[in-house]
Amino acid sequence: MGNLHDKTVKKLIKEKSSVRHSDGDGLYLMTPKRGDAYWMLRYTTPATKLRREYTIGKVDDWSLADARDEAAKLRLAIKREGVDPVQERKKVNQNPFKTLNDLYADYHQLRQRQIATHEKEKSLYEREVAWRIGKVELDKIRPLDISEILRDIANGYGDKPPRPTISNDVMRMLKRIFDHGIKLDVTQFNPASPFRPKDAGGEEQAANDPMTETEVVEFFTKLRAIPAQFSRENYLACALLIATCTRKMELLAAPWHEFDLPNRVWHLPKNRTKKRRAIDIPLSDAALLWLEELKIRSCGSEWVFPARRISKKARTPHVCENTLNHALKKLFEQNFFSFEKRRVHDLRGTARTRMGKMNIPDNIAQRCLNQIPGNRTDGIYNKDAYFEERKVAHNMLGEWLAPIVNGDEANKIVNFDTVFKSQFSRQ
């Protein structure tokens, strides 16, 4: 037991006969002539052997029992871990990252340099995390908070359906955010680290479901018949995703200054690619014509696909990442096509599969997709961009695709077995 009692504390505060009153083991009741009474712990730092005084809190907020408990915890941390409470408090007060939103703002600056899809990730954070725990202090976020978020997304909440894939994306994002906090020494543990896909949306299978040639013909034929429901811009975007072998937002977020139409090249910079690899994409005759049409349709905009609605609330000046997804999703939900649902990303897989059927060598086809074949050593030492070979490959792809997209399948080239080899036998 200490030297003080609850009644004694009240009496000392009222009388203020002295400034300092010891309870024992370094705990003191401080009753200054001006200001509120408070609890203070005196201790010796393990490293420097200096005497320090640490304010626990006001008597109005801390009872005698609470102050004793807190003093006991602090003494234990000082003895076992060499903690200096005064220095720890200074770190907290100087720390600019109080809440999860504060930490995410710094994390997002880093992600802007690392990935091309940082805006998509930011949108995910704002939609699913910020309104729940964004304003919560970092040290008060617990695994239970993370679990509730992941389960709600996976099972569906409000008017939102179950979204297991999004739940997994949020889980991975939260792990990275808190790992960033640990690196900055602003949080001591990662509350998202114990979670695995089975705790969120479940194990995911790599999705790649390219369309057959018959399905490609049906796809564009039926889309061409509903221009009011599926816009011409969306239609040409689907065609260009196959013709250029690019990812969705590499095309939809493209500014016109990246395109050298007279020389038939798209200079895609590394900061807009997933793997941070710049690539010069040859433009086939078909791709060039579609881009020239989009140039007219963009009405002087600096973007190939400018935002459809002019609004201050628009998140991007170009079409957002969900525009094409939603347009196709509605059609598949209505069983508009005779084949099973496809994603926008499957158009890229369709291009790769078609190049394989055209006997385009795998290493060239992979380069067309801005992928480096072989092992890590190949990627380091083989710097050849294979531009001329890729030019032939894109032209072959365009010759196959143009009649389908333009509605002239009768003039389609049907035999590509020897085209690629014959193109280079003449060089």
GROMACS .gro file of C-alpha atoms in nm:
model
  427
    1MET     CA    1   0.000   0.000   0.000
    2GLY     CA    2   0.109   0.355  -0.066
    3ASN     CA    3   0.130   0.645   0.170
    4LEU     CA    4  -0.176   0.823   0.034
    5HIS     CA    5  -0.550   0.752   0.061
    6ASP     CA    6  -0.843   0.893  -0.136
    7LYS     CA    7  -0.954   1.114   0.154
    8THR     CA    8  -0.597   1.231   0.209
    9VAL     CA    9  -0.567   1.324  -0.158
   10LYS     CA   10  -0.880   1.538  -0.143
   11LYS     CA   11  -0.757   1.708   0.173
   12LEU     CA   12  -0.412   1.785   0.032
   13ILE     CA   13  -0.559   1.928  -0.286
   14LYS     CA   14  -0.788   2.153  -0.083
   15GLU     CA   15  -0.521   2.271   0.159
   16LYS     CA   16  -0.227   2.294  -0.084
   17SER     CA   17   0.005   2.296   0.214
   18SER     CA   18   0.292   2.169   0.001
   19VAL     CA   19   0.357   2.113  -0.369
   20ARG     CA   20   0.477   1.752  -0.362
   21HIS     CA   21   0.330   1.454  -0.170
   22SER     CA   22   0.491   1.111  -0.201
   23ASP     CA   23   0.287   0.793  -0.235
   24GLY     CA   24   0.600   0.579  -0.256
   25ASP     CA   25   0.799   0.409  -0.539
   26GLY     CA   26   0.845   0.741  -0.716
   27LEU     CA   27   0.475   0.831  -0.746
   28TYR     CA   28   0.385   1.184  -0.631
   29LEU     CA   29   0.072   1.390  -0.595
   30MET     CA   30   0.151   1.741  -0.721
   31THR     CA   31  -0.061   2.028  -0.585
   32PRO     CA   32   0.068   2.351  -0.742
   33LYS     CA   33  -0.062   2.681  -0.611
   34ARG     CA   34  -0.195   2.757  -0.959
   35GLY     CA   35  -0.351   2.502  -1.184
   36ASP     CA   36  -0.495   2.156  -1.129
   37ALA     CA   37  -0.345   1.882  -0.914
   38TYR     CA   38  -0.177   1.600  -1.106
   39TRP     CA   39   0.015   1.274  -1.069
   40MET     CA   40   0.388   1.260  -1.140
   41LEU     CA   41   0.636   0.970  -1.155
   42ARG     CA   42   1.003   1.021  -1.074
   43TYR     CA   43   1.244   0.763  -1.214
   44THR     CA   44   1.602   0.706  -1.323
   45THR     CA   45   1.671   0.637  -1.690
   46PRO     CA   46   1.849   0.299  -1.736
   47ALA     CA   47   2.087   0.423  -2.005
   48THR     CA   48   2.192   0.770  -1.885
   49LYS     CA   49   2.114   0.730  -1.513
   50LEU     CA   50   1.944   1.069  -1.517
   51ARG     CA   51   1.653   1.155  -1.289
   52ARG     CA   52   1.339   1.242  -1.479
   53GLU     CA   53   0.985   1.344  -1.396
   54TYR     CA   54   0.692   1.213  -1.601
   55THR     CA   55   0.341   1.355  -1.574
   56ILE     CA   56   0.081   1.078  -1.569
   57GLY     CA   57  -0.226   1.301  -1.572
   58LYS     CA   58  -0.461   1.522  -1.377
   59VAL     CA   59  -0.625   1.398  -1.057
   60ASP     CA   60  -0.964   1.478  -1.210
   61ASP     CA   61  -0.891   1.221  -1.483
   62TRP     CA   62  -0.687   0.967  -1.285
   63SER     CA   63  -0.793   0.821  -0.952
   64LEU     CA   64  -0.529   0.719  -0.697
   65ALA     CA   65  -0.573   0.352  -0.793
   66ASP     CA   66  -0.542   0.429  -1.164
   67ALA     CA   67  -0.232   0.639  -1.108
   68ARG     CA   68  -0.071   0.356  -0.908
   69ASP     CA   69  -0.149   0.104  -1.184
   70GLU     CA   70  -0.004   0.330  -1.451
   71ALA     CA   71   0.306   0.401  -1.240
   72ALA     CA   72   0.357   0.026  -1.192
   73LYS     CA   73   0.337  -0.035  -1.570
   74LEU     CA   74   0.583   0.244  -1.639
   75ARG     CA   75   0.831   0.120  -1.378
   76LEU     CA   76   0.812  -0.231  -1.529
   77ALA     CA   77   0.875  -0.098  -1.880
   78ILE     CA   78   1.167   0.110  -1.755
   79LYS     CA   79   1.325  -0.184  -1.576
   80ARG     CA   80   1.268  -0.461  -1.832
   81GLU     CA   81   1.276  -0.277  -2.164
   82GLY     CA   82   1.487   0.028  -2.084
   83VAL     CA   83   1.201   0.258  -2.187
   84ASP     CA   84   1.226   0.630  -2.115
   85PRO     CA   85   0.863   0.751  -2.078
   86VAL     CA   86   0.957   1.117  -2.128
   87GLN     CA   87   1.131   1.041  -2.458
   88GLU     CA   88   0.847   0.816  -2.572
   89ARG     CA   89   0.598   1.094  -2.508
   90LYS     CA   90   0.811   1.337  -2.707
   91LYS     CA   91   0.808   1.096  -2.999
   92VAL     CA   92   0.431   1.075  -2.986
   93ASN     CA   93   0.389   1.452  -2.963
   94GLN     CA   94   0.629   1.507  -3.254
   95ASN     CA   95   0.473   1.232  -3.464
   96PRO     CA   96   0.275   1.386  -3.755
   97PHE     CA   97   0.091   1.059  -3.813
   98LYS     CA   98  -0.183   1.052  -3.552
   99THR     CA   99  -0.456   0.871  -3.744
  100LEU     CA  100  -0.473   0.613  -4.019
  101ASN     CA  101  -0.565   0.887  -4.266
  102ASP     CA  102  -0.241   1.069  -4.177
  103LEU     CA  103  -0.037   0.755  -4.237
  104TYR     CA  104  -0.217   0.676  -4.561
  105ALA     CA  105  -0.144   1.023  -4.702
  106ASP     CA  106   0.230   0.957  -4.666
  107TYR     CA  107   0.192   0.600  -4.794
  108HIS     CA  108   0.007   0.726  -5.103
  109GLN     CA  109   0.292   0.962  -5.193
  110LEU     CA  110   0.522   0.660  -5.197
  111ARG     CA  111   0.279   0.452  -5.405
  112GLN     CA  112   0.258   0.727  -5.667
  113ARG     CA  113   0.619   0.651  -5.753
  114GLN     CA  114   0.578   0.275  -5.734
  115ILE     CA  115   0.263   0.180  -5.923
  116ALA     CA  116   0.060   0.317  -6.211
  117THR     CA  117  -0.271   0.225  -6.042
  118HIS     CA  118  -0.218   0.440  -5.731
  119GLU     CA  119  -0.537   0.639  -5.797
  120LYS     CA  120  -0.738   0.317  -5.811
  121GLU     CA  121  -0.586   0.213  -5.478
  122LYS     CA  122  -0.666   0.553  -5.330
  123SER     CA  123  -1.027   0.519  -5.441
  124LEU     CA  124  -1.044   0.177  -5.276
  125TYR     CA  125  -0.911   0.319  -4.947
  126GLU     CA  126  -1.159   0.607  -4.949
  127ARG     CA  127  -1.457   0.384  -5.033
  128GLU     CA  128  -1.391   0.095  -4.796
  129VAL     CA  129  -1.156   0.207  -4.517
  130ALA     CA  130  -1.139   0.583  -4.459
  131TRP     CA  131  -1.499   0.628  -4.343
  132ARG     CA  132  -1.464   0.339  -4.097
  133ILE     CA  133  -1.127   0.375  -3.926
  134GLY     CA  134  -0.953   0.657  -4.110
  135LYS     CA  135  -0.989   0.902  -3.819
  136VAL     CA  136  -0.899   0.647  -3.551
  137GLU     CA  137  -0.562   0.687  -3.379
  138LEU     CA  138  -0.307   0.435  -3.501
  139ASP     CA  139  -0.243   0.273  -3.165
  140LYS     CA  140  -0.616   0.215  -3.113
  141ILE     CA  141  -0.675   0.013  -3.430
  142ARG     CA  142  -0.703  -0.359  -3.352
  143PRO     CA  143  -0.725  -0.678  -3.562
  144LEU     CA  144  -1.097  -0.690  -3.477
  145ASP     CA  145  -1.147  -0.362  -3.666
  146ILE     CA  146  -0.971  -0.509  -3.970
  147SER     CA  147  -1.172  -0.831  -3.948
  148GLU     CA  148  -1.505  -0.644  -3.949
  149ILE     CA  149  -1.408  -0.450  -4.261
  150LEU     CA  150  -1.293  -0.759  -4.452
  151ARG     CA  151  -1.599  -0.963  -4.359
  152ASP     CA  152  -1.843  -0.687  -4.447
  153ILE     CA  153  -1.690  -0.646  -4.792
  154ALA     CA  154  -1.671  -1.021  -4.854
  155ASN     CA  155  -2.029  -1.086  -4.740
  156GLY     CA  156  -2.187  -0.762  -4.862
  157TYR     CA  157  -2.328  -0.479  -4.655
  158GLY     CA  158  -2.596  -0.216  -4.708
  159ASP     CA  159  -2.697  -0.225  -5.073
  160LYS     CA  160  -2.359  -0.361  -5.182
  161PRO     CA  161  -2.329  -0.725  -5.294
  162PRO     CA  162  -2.056  -0.964  -5.170
  163ARG     CA  163  -1.719  -0.866  -5.317
  164PRO     CA  164  -1.460  -1.127  -5.215
  165THR     CA  165  -1.194  -1.001  -5.456
  166ILE     CA  166  -1.222  -0.647  -5.319
  167SER     CA  167  -1.195  -0.787  -4.965
  168ASN     CA  168  -0.862  -0.947  -5.058
  169ASP     CA  169  -0.744  -0.623  -5.219
  170VAL     CA  170  -0.828  -0.427  -4.902
  171MET     CA  171  -0.650  -0.683  -4.685
  172ARG     CA  172  -0.329  -0.655  -4.888
  173MET     CA  173  -0.351  -0.275  -4.896
  174LEU     CA  174  -0.395  -0.248  -4.516
  175LYS     CA  175  -0.095  -0.475  -4.461
  176ARG     CA  176   0.120  -0.248  -4.677
  177ILE     CA  177  -0.007   0.068  -4.504
  178PHE     CA  178   0.072  -0.057  -4.154
  179ASP     CA  179   0.407  -0.200  -4.267
  180HIS     CA  180   0.483   0.153  -4.389
  181GLY     CA  181   0.396   0.281  -4.043
  182ILE     CA  182   0.634   0.032  -3.880
  183LYS     CA  183   0.914   0.147  -4.110
  184LEU     CA  184   0.850   0.505  -4.003
  185ASP     CA  185   0.839   0.397  -3.636
  186VAL     CA  186   0.495   0.551  -3.587
  187THR     CA  187   0.323   0.226  -3.499
  188GLN     CA  188   0.455  -0.079  -3.318
  189PHE     CA  189   0.258  -0.358  -3.484
  190ASN     CA  190   0.057  -0.437  -3.792
  191PRO     CA  191  -0.305  -0.526  -3.699
  192ALA     CA  192  -0.364  -0.660  -4.053
  193SER     CA  193  -0.065  -0.898  -4.054
  194PRO     CA  194  -0.247  -1.207  -3.912
  195PHE     CA  195  -0.502  -1.210  -4.196
  196ARG     CA  196  -0.484  -1.436  -4.499
  197PRO     CA  197  -0.712  -1.471  -4.804
  198LYS     CA  198  -0.919  -1.732  -4.621
  199ASP     CA  199  -1.004  -1.461  -4.362
  200ALA     CA  200  -1.113  -1.218  -4.634
  201GLY     CA  201  -1.249  -1.317  -4.975
  202GLY     CA  202  -1.093  -1.661  -5.004
  203GLU     CA  203  -0.816  -1.795  -5.226
  204GLU     CA  204  -0.820  -1.641  -5.572
  205GLN     CA  205  -0.749  -1.817  -5.899
  206ALA     CA  206  -0.558  -1.636  -6.171
  207ALA     CA  207  -0.829  -1.526  -6.413
  208ASN     CA  208  -0.758  -1.541  -6.785
  209ASP     CA  209  -1.042  -1.642  -7.012
  210PRO     CA  210  -0.965  -1.528  -7.368
  211MET     CA  211  -1.237  -1.532  -7.633
  212THR     CA  212  -1.232  -1.765  -7.928
  213GLU     CA  213  -1.244  -1.620  -8.279
  214THR     CA  214  -1.613  -1.704  -8.303
  215GLU     CA  215  -1.677  -1.526  -7.974
  216VAL     CA  216  -1.477  -1.222  -8.086
  217VAL     CA  217  -1.690  -1.197  -8.401
  218GLU     CA  218  -2.012  -1.223  -8.197
  219PHE     CA  219  -1.876  -0.977  -7.939
  220PHE     CA  220  -1.813  -0.694  -8.184
  221THR     CA  221  -2.108  -0.773  -8.410
  222LYS     CA  222  -2.358  -0.746  -8.125
  223LEU     CA  223  -2.191  -0.441  -7.969
  224ARG     CA  224  -2.196  -0.263  -8.303
  225ALA     CA  225  -2.574  -0.308  -8.316
  226ILE     CA  226  -2.639  -0.117  -7.991
  227PRO     CA  227  -2.453   0.218  -8.021
  228ALA     CA  228  -2.698   0.389  -7.784
  229GLN     CA  229  -2.633   0.134  -7.510
  230PHE     CA  230  -2.263   0.074  -7.579
  231SER     CA  231  -2.099   0.392  -7.703
  232ARG     CA  232  -1.868   0.414  -8.002
  233GLU     CA  233  -1.586   0.522  -7.771
  234ASN     CA  234  -1.629   0.208  -7.560
  235TYR     CA  235  -1.644   0.000  -7.878
  236LEU     CA  236  -1.317   0.139  -8.013
  237ALA     CA  237  -1.156   0.102  -7.667
  238CYS     CA  238  -1.229  -0.273  -7.677
  239ALA     CA  239  -1.080  -0.296  -8.026
  240LEU     CA  240  -0.766  -0.104  -7.930
  241LEU     CA  241  -0.710  -0.311  -7.617
  242ILE     CA  242  -0.674  -0.615  -7.843
  243ALA     CA  243  -0.482  -0.436  -8.118
  244THR     CA  244  -0.225  -0.280  -7.883
  245CYS     CA  245  -0.212  -0.563  -7.623
  246THR     CA  246  -0.223  -0.307  -7.342
  247ARG     CA  247  -0.390  -0.303  -7.003
  248LYS     CA  248  -0.717  -0.119  -6.953
  249MET     CA  249  -0.598   0.200  -6.781
  250GLU     CA  250  -0.282   0.220  -6.991
  251LEU     CA  251  -0.522   0.293  -7.277
  252LEU     CA  252  -0.813   0.469  -7.108
  253ALA     CA  253  -0.586   0.713  -6.919
  254ALA     CA  254  -0.364   0.785  -7.220
  255PRO     CA  255  -0.301   1.149  -7.320
  256TRP     CA  256  -0.261   1.235  -7.687
  257HIS     CA  257   0.096   1.356  -7.645
  258GLU     CA  258   0.210   0.995  -7.603
  259PHE     CA  259   0.101   0.914  -7.959
  260ASP     CA  260   0.313   0.987  -8.265
  261LEU     CA  261   0.045   0.917  -8.526
  262PRO     CA  262   0.252   1.026  -8.830
  263ASN     CA  263   0.520   0.772  -8.737
  264ARG     CA  264   0.262   0.519  -8.614
  265VAL     CA  265   0.405   0.473  -8.262
  266TRP     CA  266   0.260   0.497  -7.912
  267HIS     CA  267   0.531   0.595  -7.662
  268LEU     CA  268   0.395   0.448  -7.338
  269PRO     CA  269   0.606   0.582  -7.045
  270LYS     CA  270   0.717   0.359  -6.761
  271ASN     CA  271   0.528   0.552  -6.493
  272ARG     CA  272   0.199   0.441  -6.652
  273THR     CA  273   0.278   0.071  -6.680
  274LYS     CA  274   0.229  -0.199  -6.420
  275LYS     CA  275   0.588  -0.321  -6.427
  276ARG     CA  276   0.736   0.029  -6.464
  277ARG     CA  277   0.876  -0.056  -6.810
  278ALA     CA  278   0.843   0.197  -7.091
  279ILE     CA  279   0.753   0.059  -7.432
  280ASP     CA  280   0.713   0.191  -7.786
  281ILE     CA  281   0.404   0.023  -7.931
  282PRO     CA  282   0.382  -0.002  -8.312
  283LEU     CA  283   0.042   0.099  -8.445
  284SER     CA  284  -0.115  -0.115  -8.714
  285ASP     CA  285  -0.322   0.033  -8.996
  286ALA     CA  286  -0.641  -0.059  -8.811
  287ALA     CA  287  -0.526   0.087  -8.479
  288LEU     CA  288  -0.418   0.408  -8.653
  289LEU     CA  289  -0.761   0.454  -8.815
  290TRP     CA  290  -0.943   0.395  -8.486
  291LEU     CA  291  -0.718   0.644  -8.308
  292GLU     CA  292  -0.774   0.905  -8.577
  293GLU     CA  293  -1.149   0.864  -8.527
  294LEU     CA  294  -1.105   0.903  -8.150
  295LYS     CA  295  -0.897   1.214  -8.212
  296ILE     CA  296  -1.199   1.372  -8.377
  297ARG     CA  297  -1.438   1.244  -8.112
  298SER     CA  298  -1.222   1.382  -7.828
  299CYS     CA  299  -1.304   1.736  -7.952
  300GLY     CA  300  -0.965   1.888  -7.877
  301SER     CA  301  -0.922   1.721  -7.538
  302GLU     CA  302  -0.572   1.626  -7.430
  303TRP     CA  303  -0.705   1.276  -7.347
  304VAL     CA  304  -0.783   0.996  -7.589
  305PHE     CA  305  -1.084   0.906  -7.376
  306PRO     CA  306  -1.188   1.226  -7.194
  307ALA     CA  307  -1.433   1.207  -6.904
  308ARG     CA  308  -1.789   1.179  -7.034
  309ARG     CA  309  -1.931   1.425  -6.780
  310ILE     CA  310  -1.779   1.761  -6.700
  311SER     CA  311  -1.809   1.795  -6.324
  312LYS     CA  312  -1.606   1.930  -6.035
  313LYS     CA  313  -1.668   1.598  -5.860
  314ALA     CA  314  -1.502   1.399  -6.141
  315ARG     CA  315  -1.206   1.211  -5.996
  316THR     CA  316  -1.010   1.206  -6.323
  317PRO     CA  317  -1.010   1.415  -6.643
  318HIS     CA  318  -1.027   1.092  -6.844
  319VAL     CA  319  -1.282   0.813  -6.816
  320CYS     CA  320  -1.259   0.632  -6.483
  321GLU     CA  321  -1.143   0.275  -6.437
  322ASN     CA  322  -1.498   0.139  -6.401
  323THR     CA  323  -1.653   0.290  -6.714
  324LEU     CA  324  -1.583  -0.003  -6.944
  325ASN     CA  325  -1.634  -0.262  -6.671
  326HIS     CA  326  -1.985  -0.142  -6.592
  327ALA     CA  327  -2.084  -0.114  -6.957
  328LEU     CA  328  -1.989  -0.476  -7.027
  329LYS     CA  329  -2.118  -0.608  -6.694
  330LYS     CA  330  -2.471  -0.490  -6.769
  331LEU     CA  331  -2.471  -0.670  -7.103
  332PHE     CA  332  -2.349  -0.998  -6.959
  333GLU     CA  333  -2.606  -0.975  -6.677
  334GLN     CA  334  -2.874  -0.947  -6.947
  335ASN     CA  335  -2.733  -1.259  -7.124
  336PHE     CA  336  -2.670  -1.041  -7.427
  337PHE     CA  337  -2.401  -1.277  -7.554
  338SER     CA  338  -2.425  -1.652  -7.607
  339PHE     CA  339  -2.095  -1.714  -7.423
  340GLU     CA  340  -2.001  -1.678  -7.057
  341LYS     CA  341  -1.903  -1.352  -6.892
  342ARG     CA  342  -1.567  -1.200  -6.982
  343ARG     CA  343  -1.371  -0.925  -6.809
  344VAL     CA  344  -1.212  -0.629  -6.981
  345HIS     CA  345  -0.871  -0.777  -6.902
  346ASP     CA  346  -0.964  -1.086  -7.104
  347LEU     CA  347  -0.927  -0.874  -7.419
  348ARG     CA  348  -0.554  -0.864  -7.351
  349GLY     CA  349  -0.555  -1.242  -7.308
  350THR     CA  350  -0.748  -1.272  -7.635
  351ALA     CA  351  -0.472  -1.080  -7.815
  352ARG     CA  352  -0.203  -1.305  -7.668
  353THR     CA  353  -0.390  -1.622  -7.758
  354ARG     CA  354  -0.453  -1.501  -8.113
  355MET     CA  355  -0.084  -1.426  -8.164
  356GLY     CA  356  -0.008  -1.781  -8.058
  357LYS     CA  357  -0.249  -1.915  -8.320
  358MET     CA  358  -0.076  -1.695  -8.579
  359ASN     CA  359   0.254  -1.872  -8.501
  360ILE     CA  360   0.412  -1.552  -8.373
  361PRO     CA  361   0.710  -1.664  -8.160
  362ASP     CA  362   0.639  -1.662  -7.787
  363ASN     CA  363   0.924  -1.424  -7.705
  364ILE     CA  364   0.788  -1.167  -7.952
  365ALA     CA  365   0.428  -1.211  -7.836
  366GLN     CA  366   0.537  -1.158  -7.475
  367ARG     CA  367   0.728  -0.846  -7.572
  368CYS     CA  368   0.411  -0.715  -7.738
  369LEU     CA  369   0.244  -0.745  -7.395
  370ASN     CA  370   0.544  -0.561  -7.240
  371GLN     CA  371   0.653  -0.878  -7.064
  372ILE     CA  372   1.014  -0.994  -7.060
  373PRO     CA  373   1.036  -1.368  -7.131
  374GLY     CA  374   1.289  -1.600  -6.973
  375ASN     CA  375   1.455  -1.566  -6.636
  376ARG     CA  376   1.576  -1.263  -6.445
  377THR     CA  377   1.915  -1.271  -6.619
  378ASP     CA  378   1.748  -1.237  -6.958
  379GLY     CA  379   1.569  -0.927  -6.836
  380ILE     CA  380   1.895  -0.771  -6.720
  381TYR     CA  381   2.117  -0.843  -7.020
  382ASN     CA  382   1.879  -0.862  -7.315
  383LYS     CA  383   1.786  -0.500  -7.384
  384ASP     CA  384   1.666  -0.550  -7.741
  385ALA     CA  385   1.314  -0.408  -7.777
  386TYR     CA  386   1.241  -0.619  -8.090
  387PHE     CA  387   1.051  -0.324  -8.236
  388GLU     CA  388   1.055  -0.443  -8.598
  389GLU     CA  389   0.943  -0.792  -8.499
  390ARG     CA  390   0.668  -0.650  -8.283
  391LYS     CA  391   0.564  -0.422  -8.566
  392VAL     CA  392   0.500  -0.725  -8.785
  393ALA     CA  393   0.312  -0.898  -8.501
  394HIS     CA  394   0.086  -0.597  -8.439
  395ASN     CA  395   0.018  -0.563  -8.812
  396MET     CA  396  -0.086  -0.927  -8.831
  397LEU     CA  397  -0.311  -0.881  -8.531
  398GLY     CA  398  -0.463  -0.569  -8.685
  399GLU     CA  399  -0.525  -0.743  -9.019
  400TRP     CA  400  -0.714  -1.017  -8.838
  401LEU     CA  401  -0.909  -0.780  -8.613
  402ALA     CA  402  -0.998  -0.496  -8.853
  403PRO     CA  403  -1.260  -0.683  -9.060
  404ILE     CA  404  -1.428  -0.807  -8.742
  405VAL     CA  405  -1.442  -0.464  -8.578
  406ASN     CA  406  -1.536  -0.284  -8.899
  407GLY     CA  407  -1.806  -0.537  -8.987
  408ASP     CA  408  -1.637  -0.678  -9.295
  409GLU     CA  409  -1.557  -1.036  -9.195
  410ALA     CA  410  -1.574  -1.152  -9.557
  411ASN     CA  411  -1.244  -0.979  -9.635
  412LYS     CA  412  -1.072  -1.119  -9.329
  413ILE     CA  413  -0.728  -1.280  -9.377
  414VAL     CA  414  -0.772  -1.638  -9.264
  415ASN     CA  415  -0.426  -1.794  -9.295
  416PHE     CA  416  -0.140  -1.653  -9.092
  417ASP     CA  417   0.067  -1.972  -9.071
  418THR     CA  418   0.362  -1.840  -9.274
  419VAL     CA  419   0.310  -1.464  -9.263
  420PHE     CA  420   0.546  -1.393  -8.974
  421LYS     CA  421   0.832  -1.601  -9.118
  422SER     CA  422   0.785  -1.466  -9.470
  423GLN     CA  423   0.796  -1.106  -9.347
  424PHE     CA  424   1.149  -1.158  -9.214
  425SER     CA  425   1.273  -1.382  -9.492
  426ARG     CA  426   1.246  -1.076  -9.721
  427GLN     CA  427   1.445  -0.850  -9.485
   0.00000   0.00000   0.00000
